[in-house]
């Protein structure tokens, strides 16, 4: 038995933040941002748009695309680094918004969250009696970004994207191989220090700006390329497939230079790499399914294609999965 992707849905806030908008806010330039990151604009949630509301919108679209009634969903997982609130989990709000009463939980693995969730969801589906699993990557990174920090405010955007995973035959489409990892010695490279058990939010933590994401960009960059390449090769080996057999590489969209460097080291041609970072920036756990949904919508992804997905993020986490695409 395999777990195949049978539906996709997205939710992108209408409000745009362009490089020109950022030029007016911090000391930066459109050419610097485009050259160093590949990003031209990002979408930013309005105050009434939240991680859960975007997730409900994306989840509704994915369920519809899969052609199943909502009550056919047997399990809901929400991958997010920007939860609706600390307690309860975001899945509680999302399940309620979708009218679900199945089990739900959140998965936090930073920007590798989508690949982690895909592996967990597919393993639960193939291990047991589940028919359909709904996986939603949803983020409102703008809520943890210091608007005055030019090193981070240029990078991140808000969005949600969802997939339905459904039971498929042994020789049908589905997840063929995967690799997950985390090097916690690098935890301080990308972090929000306050608001948790170690440093609960206080007037002092707010004054210090510790509710905001802090990042050591160069070191994250260096490790990201290595992690993606090693993880991609481990996944291909697990699946018994060579890089030349990969139809599409769908990397986490964090920086065009990371994407191009990783793709070339893995051996995937640029025209076989799905890139949409220019229009969304880094949407963390939503970025890979958002790219998948666009590539499915415009007809690039075809049944039988082998799709290699790779993510990395805070932790530092990494993960890759190879999926045989089905007919959606
Ligand atoms: N506009 C203009 N200049 C900027 C800038 C901005 N938005 N942000 C930083 N700079 C400056 C720096 O202050 C530095 O100036 P200095 O040389 O006078 O000190 C200079 O540009 C170079 O900074 P550096 O950090 O070396 O740039 P970089 O080439 O590494 O690019 C990132 C910075 C953040 C774009 C890059 O490191 C990156 O993308 N890293 C990975 C981040 C990531 O993917 N995070 C998410 C992981 S899921």
mmCIF file of C-alpha atoms in Angstrom, residues 4-259:
data_model
loop_
_atom_site.group_PDB
_atom_site.id
_atom_site.type_symbol
_atom_site.label_atom_id
_atom_site.label_comp_id
_atom_site.label_asym_id
_atom_site.label_seq_id
_atom_site.Cartn_x
_atom_site.Cartn_y
_atom_site.Cartn_z
ATOM 1 C CA UNK A 4 -0.704 9.188 -2.862
ATOM 2 C CA UNK A 5 -1.362 12.900 -3.188
ATOM 3 C CA UNK A 6 -4.962 13.220 -4.420
ATOM 4 C CA UNK A 7 -5.817 16.864 -3.757
ATOM 5 C CA UNK A 8 -4.099 20.238 -3.397
ATOM 6 C CA UNK A 9 -5.317 23.613 -2.145
ATOM 7 C CA UNK A 10 -3.756 26.964 -1.289
ATOM 8 C CA UNK A 11 -4.591 30.161 0.571
ATOM 9 C CA UNK A 12 -2.548 33.296 -0.045
ATOM 10 C CA UNK A 13 -3.322 36.636 1.631
ATOM 11 C CA UNK A 14 -4.190 39.366 -0.883
ATOM 12 C CA UNK A 15 -1.988 42.014 0.752
ATOM 13 C CA UNK A 16 1.381 42.383 -1.030
ATOM 14 C CA UNK A 17 4.705 43.536 0.395
ATOM 15 C CA UNK A 18 7.025 44.427 -2.491
ATOM 16 C CA UNK A 19 10.740 45.182 -2.477
ATOM 17 C CA UNK A 20 9.812 48.816 -3.167
ATOM 18 C CA UNK A 21 7.696 48.805 0.032
ATOM 19 C CA UNK A 22 10.724 47.470 1.949
ATOM 20 C CA UNK A 23 13.018 50.104 0.422
ATOM 21 C CA UNK A 24 10.759 52.691 2.052
ATOM 22 C CA UNK A 25 10.966 50.958 5.446
ATOM 23 C CA UNK A 26 14.565 49.778 5.936
ATOM 24 C CA UNK A 27 17.930 50.457 4.344
ATOM 25 C CA UNK A 28 17.863 48.035 1.434
ATOM 26 C CA UNK A 29 17.298 47.974 -2.302
ATOM 27 C CA UNK A 30 15.297 45.978 -4.797
ATOM 28 C CA UNK A 31 18.490 44.955 -6.615
ATOM 29 C CA UNK A 32 20.180 43.760 -3.379
ATOM 30 C CA UNK A 33 17.154 41.659 -2.403
ATOM 31 C CA UNK A 34 16.663 40.159 -5.878
ATOM 32 C CA UNK A 35 20.351 39.385 -6.335
ATOM 33 C CA UNK A 36 20.885 37.858 -2.865
ATOM 34 C CA UNK A 37 17.539 36.060 -2.466
ATOM 35 C CA UNK A 38 15.528 35.978 -5.717
ATOM 36 C CA UNK A 39 12.518 37.493 -3.907
ATOM 37 C CA UNK A 40 10.467 40.319 -5.484
ATOM 38 C CA UNK A 41 7.327 40.297 -3.350
ATOM 39 C CA UNK A 42 5.608 38.426 -0.503
ATOM 40 C CA UNK A 43 2.041 38.200 0.745
ATOM 41 C CA UNK A 44 1.278 39.417 4.260
ATOM 42 C CA UNK A 45 -1.745 38.445 6.377
ATOM 43 C CA UNK A 46 -4.090 41.200 7.482
ATOM 44 C CA UNK A 47 -4.907 41.274 11.230
ATOM 45 C CA UNK A 48 -8.046 39.144 10.752
ATOM 46 C CA UNK A 49 -6.120 36.522 8.726
ATOM 47 C CA UNK A 50 -4.392 33.965 10.929
ATOM 48 C CA UNK A 51 -2.511 30.683 10.645
ATOM 49 C CA UNK A 52 -5.774 28.800 11.312
ATOM 50 C CA UNK A 53 -7.961 30.858 8.959
ATOM 51 C CA UNK A 54 -5.484 30.435 6.090
ATOM 52 C CA UNK A 55 -5.232 26.715 6.889
ATOM 53 C CA UNK A 56 -9.019 26.311 6.772
ATOM 54 C CA UNK A 57 -9.143 28.011 3.368
ATOM 55 C CA UNK A 58 -6.334 25.835 1.958
ATOM 56 C CA UNK A 59 -7.769 22.676 3.543
ATOM 57 C CA UNK A 60 -11.238 23.349 2.127
ATOM 58 C CA UNK A 61 -9.753 23.753 -1.370
ATOM 59 C CA UNK A 62 -7.682 20.543 -1.073
ATOM 60 C CA UNK A 63 -10.675 18.478 0.109
ATOM 61 C CA UNK A 64 -12.718 19.811 -2.813
ATOM 62 C CA UNK A 65 -9.894 19.096 -5.257
ATOM 63 C CA UNK A 66 -9.639 15.516 -3.958
ATOM 64 C CA UNK A 67 -13.382 15.115 -4.566
ATOM 65 C CA UNK A 68 -14.108 13.699 -1.110
ATOM 66 C CA UNK A 69 -16.625 14.843 1.517
ATOM 67 C CA UNK A 70 -14.982 16.535 4.544
ATOM 68 C CA UNK A 71 -16.055 13.716 6.845
ATOM 69 C CA UNK A 72 -13.960 11.279 4.785
ATOM 70 C CA UNK A 73 -10.824 12.867 6.298
ATOM 71 C CA UNK A 74 -9.489 10.425 8.928
ATOM 72 C CA UNK A 75 -6.632 12.517 10.310
ATOM 73 C CA UNK A 76 -5.534 16.163 10.203
ATOM 74 C CA UNK A 77 -1.950 17.360 10.649
ATOM 75 C CA UNK A 78 -1.011 21.035 10.627
ATOM 76 C CA UNK A 79 2.673 21.886 10.169
ATOM 77 C CA UNK A 80 3.446 25.355 11.457
ATOM 78 C CA UNK A 81 6.125 27.336 13.247
ATOM 79 C CA UNK A 82 3.647 30.173 13.837
ATOM 80 C CA UNK A 83 0.760 28.516 15.722
ATOM 81 C CA UNK A 84 -2.599 30.170 16.255
ATOM 82 C CA UNK A 85 -1.829 30.413 20.001
ATOM 83 C CA UNK A 86 0.310 28.368 22.449
ATOM 84 C CA UNK A 87 -2.616 26.238 23.721
ATOM 85 C CA UNK A 88 -4.519 24.496 22.189
ATOM 86 C CA UNK A 89 -2.849 23.252 19.036
ATOM 87 C CA UNK A 90 -3.675 24.972 15.729
ATOM 88 C CA UNK A 91 -5.291 21.769 14.422
ATOM 89 C CA UNK A 92 -8.113 22.229 16.953
ATOM 90 C CA UNK A 93 -9.109 25.530 15.326
ATOM 91 C CA UNK A 94 -8.577 24.202 11.817
ATOM 92 C CA UNK A 95 -10.557 21.012 12.443
ATOM 93 C CA UNK A 96 -13.413 23.087 13.844
ATOM 94 C CA UNK A 97 -13.300 25.414 10.832
ATOM 95 C CA UNK A 98 -13.433 22.433 8.463
ATOM 96 C CA UNK A 99 -16.172 20.665 10.450
ATOM 97 C CA UNK A 100 -13.925 17.681 11.292
ATOM 98 C CA UNK A 101 -13.991 15.490 14.391
ATOM 99 C CA UNK A 102 -11.073 13.218 13.455
ATOM 100 C CA UNK A 103 -7.781 13.258 15.332
ATOM 101 C CA UNK A 104 -5.534 16.228 14.777
ATOM 102 C CA UNK A 105 -2.149 17.458 15.894
ATOM 103 C CA UNK A 106 0.428 20.084 15.034
ATOM 104 C CA UNK A 107 3.900 19.301 13.787
ATOM 105 C CA UNK A 108 6.739 21.758 14.389
ATOM 106 C CA UNK A 109 9.854 21.160 12.330
ATOM 107 C CA UNK A 110 10.418 24.677 11.002
ATOM 108 C CA UNK A 111 10.612 25.018 7.260
ATOM 109 C CA UNK A 112 11.108 21.237 6.941
ATOM 110 C CA UNK A 113 7.626 20.858 8.475
ATOM 111 C CA UNK A 114 5.898 19.908 5.239
ATOM 112 C CA UNK A 115 8.269 17.033 4.441
ATOM 113 C CA UNK A 116 8.121 15.800 8.056
ATOM 114 C CA UNK A 117 4.312 15.897 7.921
ATOM 115 C CA UNK A 118 4.263 14.070 4.590
ATOM 116 C CA UNK A 119 6.380 11.264 6.047
ATOM 117 C CA UNK A 120 4.300 11.010 9.245
ATOM 118 C CA UNK A 121 0.965 11.196 7.401
ATOM 119 C CA UNK A 122 1.959 8.667 4.794
ATOM 120 C CA UNK A 123 3.351 6.276 7.422
ATOM 121 C CA UNK A 124 0.140 6.463 9.503
ATOM 122 C CA UNK A 125 -1.957 5.947 6.412
ATOM 123 C CA UNK A 126 -0.068 2.903 5.185
ATOM 124 C CA UNK A 127 0.283 1.391 8.676
ATOM 125 C CA UNK A 128 -3.358 1.341 9.571
ATOM 126 C CA UNK A 129 -6.934 1.657 8.567
ATOM 127 C CA UNK A 130 -6.941 5.284 7.374
ATOM 128 C CA UNK A 131 -8.243 6.216 3.929
ATOM 129 C CA UNK A 132 -7.547 9.951 3.686
ATOM 130 C CA UNK A 133 -5.191 12.236 5.622
ATOM 131 C CA UNK A 134 -5.281 16.030 5.340
ATOM 132 C CA UNK A 135 -1.904 17.775 5.667
ATOM 133 C CA UNK A 136 -1.758 21.557 5.893
ATOM 134 C CA UNK A 137 1.335 23.760 6.042
ATOM 135 C CA UNK A 138 0.232 27.167 7.288
ATOM 136 C CA UNK A 139 2.311 30.139 8.381
ATOM 137 C CA UNK A 140 1.984 33.770 9.362
ATOM 138 C CA UNK A 141 5.714 34.452 9.690
ATOM 139 C CA UNK A 142 4.986 38.181 9.477
ATOM 140 C CA UNK A 143 3.755 37.968 13.090
ATOM 141 C CA UNK A 144 7.244 37.043 14.362
ATOM 142 C CA UNK A 145 9.340 39.222 12.049
ATOM 143 C CA UNK A 146 10.876 42.447 13.327
ATOM 144 C CA UNK A 147 9.721 44.945 10.684
ATOM 145 C CA UNK A 148 12.922 46.959 11.269
ATOM 146 C CA UNK A 149 15.348 44.007 10.843
ATOM 147 C CA UNK A 150 16.505 44.154 7.219
ATOM 148 C CA UNK A 151 18.204 40.754 7.465
ATOM 149 C CA UNK A 152 14.890 38.936 8.028
ATOM 150 C CA UNK A 153 12.011 41.205 6.970
ATOM 151 C CA UNK A 154 12.973 40.811 3.300
ATOM 152 C CA UNK A 155 12.805 37.015 3.392
ATOM 153 C CA UNK A 156 9.508 35.804 4.779
ATOM 154 C CA UNK A 157 5.878 35.763 3.646
ATOM 155 C CA UNK A 158 2.540 34.339 4.767
ATOM 156 C CA UNK A 159 0.558 31.527 3.112
ATOM 157 C CA UNK A 160 -1.019 28.123 3.601
ATOM 158 C CA UNK A 161 -1.096 25.094 1.331
ATOM 159 C CA UNK A 162 -2.706 21.711 1.857
ATOM 160 C CA UNK A 163 -2.657 18.237 0.373
ATOM 161 C CA UNK A 164 -4.929 15.239 0.748
ATOM 162 C CA UNK A 165 -3.064 11.939 0.993
ATOM 163 C CA UNK A 166 -5.078 8.867 0.088
ATOM 164 C CA UNK A 167 -4.505 5.138 0.137
ATOM 165 C CA UNK A 168 -3.214 3.796 -3.165
ATOM 166 C CA UNK A 169 -2.056 0.404 -4.465
ATOM 167 C CA UNK A 170 1.440 -1.014 -4.049
ATOM 168 C CA UNK A 171 2.328 -0.200 -7.641
ATOM 169 C CA UNK A 172 0.328 3.067 -7.725
ATOM 170 C CA UNK A 173 1.455 6.637 -7.119
ATOM 171 C CA UNK A 174 2.709 7.636 -3.669
ATOM 172 C CA UNK A 175 5.650 8.240 -1.372
ATOM 173 C CA UNK A 176 8.593 6.069 -2.510
ATOM 174 C CA UNK A 177 11.362 7.141 -0.149
ATOM 175 C CA UNK A 178 12.335 9.735 2.410
ATOM 176 C CA UNK A 179 14.979 11.029 4.792
ATOM 177 C CA UNK A 180 14.609 13.189 7.908
ATOM 178 C CA UNK A 181 17.207 14.765 10.181
ATOM 179 C CA UNK A 182 17.886 17.432 12.778
ATOM 180 C CA UNK A 183 21.124 18.890 14.190
ATOM 181 C CA UNK A 184 20.081 20.574 17.426
ATOM 182 C CA UNK A 185 23.577 21.960 17.980
ATOM 183 C CA UNK A 186 22.534 24.592 15.408
ATOM 184 C CA UNK A 187 19.332 25.568 17.249
ATOM 185 C CA UNK A 188 20.512 29.123 17.911
ATOM 186 C CA UNK A 189 21.020 29.913 14.215
ATOM 187 C CA UNK A 190 17.325 30.558 13.677
ATOM 188 C CA UNK A 191 15.149 31.152 16.726
ATOM 189 C CA UNK A 192 12.433 33.061 18.537
ATOM 190 C CA UNK A 193 13.837 33.229 22.064
ATOM 191 C CA UNK A 194 10.859 34.319 24.126
ATOM 192 C CA UNK A 195 7.320 33.083 24.608
ATOM 193 C CA UNK A 196 8.104 29.497 25.644
ATOM 194 C CA UNK A 197 9.063 27.529 28.735
ATOM 195 C CA UNK A 198 12.668 28.713 28.823
ATOM 196 C CA UNK A 199 11.821 32.421 28.533
ATOM 197 C CA UNK A 200 8.142 33.183 29.053
ATOM 198 C CA UNK A 201 7.043 36.496 27.558
ATOM 199 C CA UNK A 202 7.504 39.397 29.974
ATOM 200 C CA UNK A 203 7.751 43.175 29.547
ATOM 201 C CA UNK A 204 11.557 42.643 29.581
ATOM 202 C CA UNK A 205 11.547 40.091 26.741
ATOM 203 C CA UNK A 206 9.294 42.369 24.717
ATOM 204 C CA UNK A 207 11.606 45.334 25.367
ATOM 205 C CA UNK A 208 14.525 43.201 24.153
ATOM 206 C CA UNK A 209 12.616 42.252 20.984
ATOM 207 C CA UNK A 210 12.897 38.557 21.832
ATOM 208 C CA UNK A 211 9.435 37.827 20.427
ATOM 209 C CA UNK A 212 11.018 38.259 16.986
ATOM 210 C CA UNK A 213 12.849 35.768 14.785
ATOM 211 C CA UNK A 214 16.635 36.065 15.012
ATOM 212 C CA UNK A 215 18.800 34.534 12.307
ATOM 213 C CA UNK A 216 22.467 34.002 11.457
ATOM 214 C CA UNK A 217 21.882 34.082 7.723
ATOM 215 C CA UNK A 218 25.273 33.106 6.333
ATOM 216 C CA UNK A 219 25.636 30.029 8.531
ATOM 217 C CA UNK A 220 22.053 28.951 7.824
ATOM 218 C CA UNK A 221 22.810 29.305 4.117
ATOM 219 C CA UNK A 222 25.950 27.169 4.284
ATOM 220 C CA UNK A 223 24.301 24.383 6.263
ATOM 221 C CA UNK A 224 21.116 24.463 4.185
ATOM 222 C CA UNK A 225 22.835 23.606 0.912
ATOM 223 C CA UNK A 226 24.722 20.721 2.521
ATOM 224 C CA UNK A 227 21.637 19.373 4.320
ATOM 225 C CA UNK A 228 19.431 19.491 1.231
ATOM 226 C CA UNK A 229 21.995 17.761 -0.978
ATOM 227 C CA UNK A 230 22.823 14.985 1.511
ATOM 228 C CA UNK A 231 19.167 14.426 2.342
ATOM 229 C CA UNK A 232 18.168 14.322 -1.328
ATOM 230 C CA UNK A 233 20.813 11.691 -2.068
ATOM 231 C CA UNK A 234 19.792 9.622 0.977
ATOM 232 C CA UNK A 235 16.184 9.715 -0.231
ATOM 233 C CA UNK A 236 17.065 8.695 -3.786
ATOM 234 C CA UNK A 237 19.123 5.820 -2.412
ATOM 235 C CA UNK A 238 16.258 4.750 -0.130
ATOM 236 C CA UNK A 239 13.925 4.722 -3.144
ATOM 237 C CA UNK A 240 16.503 3.010 -5.411
ATOM 238 C CA UNK A 241 16.353 5.838 -7.932
ATOM 239 C CA UNK A 242 19.098 7.951 -9.566
ATOM 240 C CA UNK A 243 19.127 11.749 -9.838
ATOM 241 C CA UNK A 244 18.674 11.407 -13.602
ATOM 242 C CA UNK A 245 15.279 9.762 -12.985
ATOM 243 C CA UNK A 246 13.928 12.759 -11.048
ATOM 244 C CA UNK A 247 11.243 14.520 -13.108
ATOM 245 C CA UNK A 248 10.915 17.541 -10.823
ATOM 246 C CA UNK A 249 12.838 18.959 -7.878
ATOM 247 C CA UNK A 250 10.575 20.946 -5.546
ATOM 248 C CA UNK A 251 12.802 22.526 -2.873
ATOM 249 C CA UNK A 252 11.766 24.639 0.091
ATOM 250 C CA UNK A 253 11.731 28.209 -1.240
ATOM 251 C CA UNK A 254 14.114 30.099 1.063
ATOM 252 C CA UNK A 255 16.699 31.641 -1.249
ATOM 253 C CA UNK A 256 17.201 31.237 -5.020
ATOM 254 C CA UNK A 257 20.940 30.805 -4.509
ATOM 255 C CA UNK A 258 20.389 27.910 -2.082
ATOM 256 C CA UNK A 259 17.951 26.331 -4.557
#
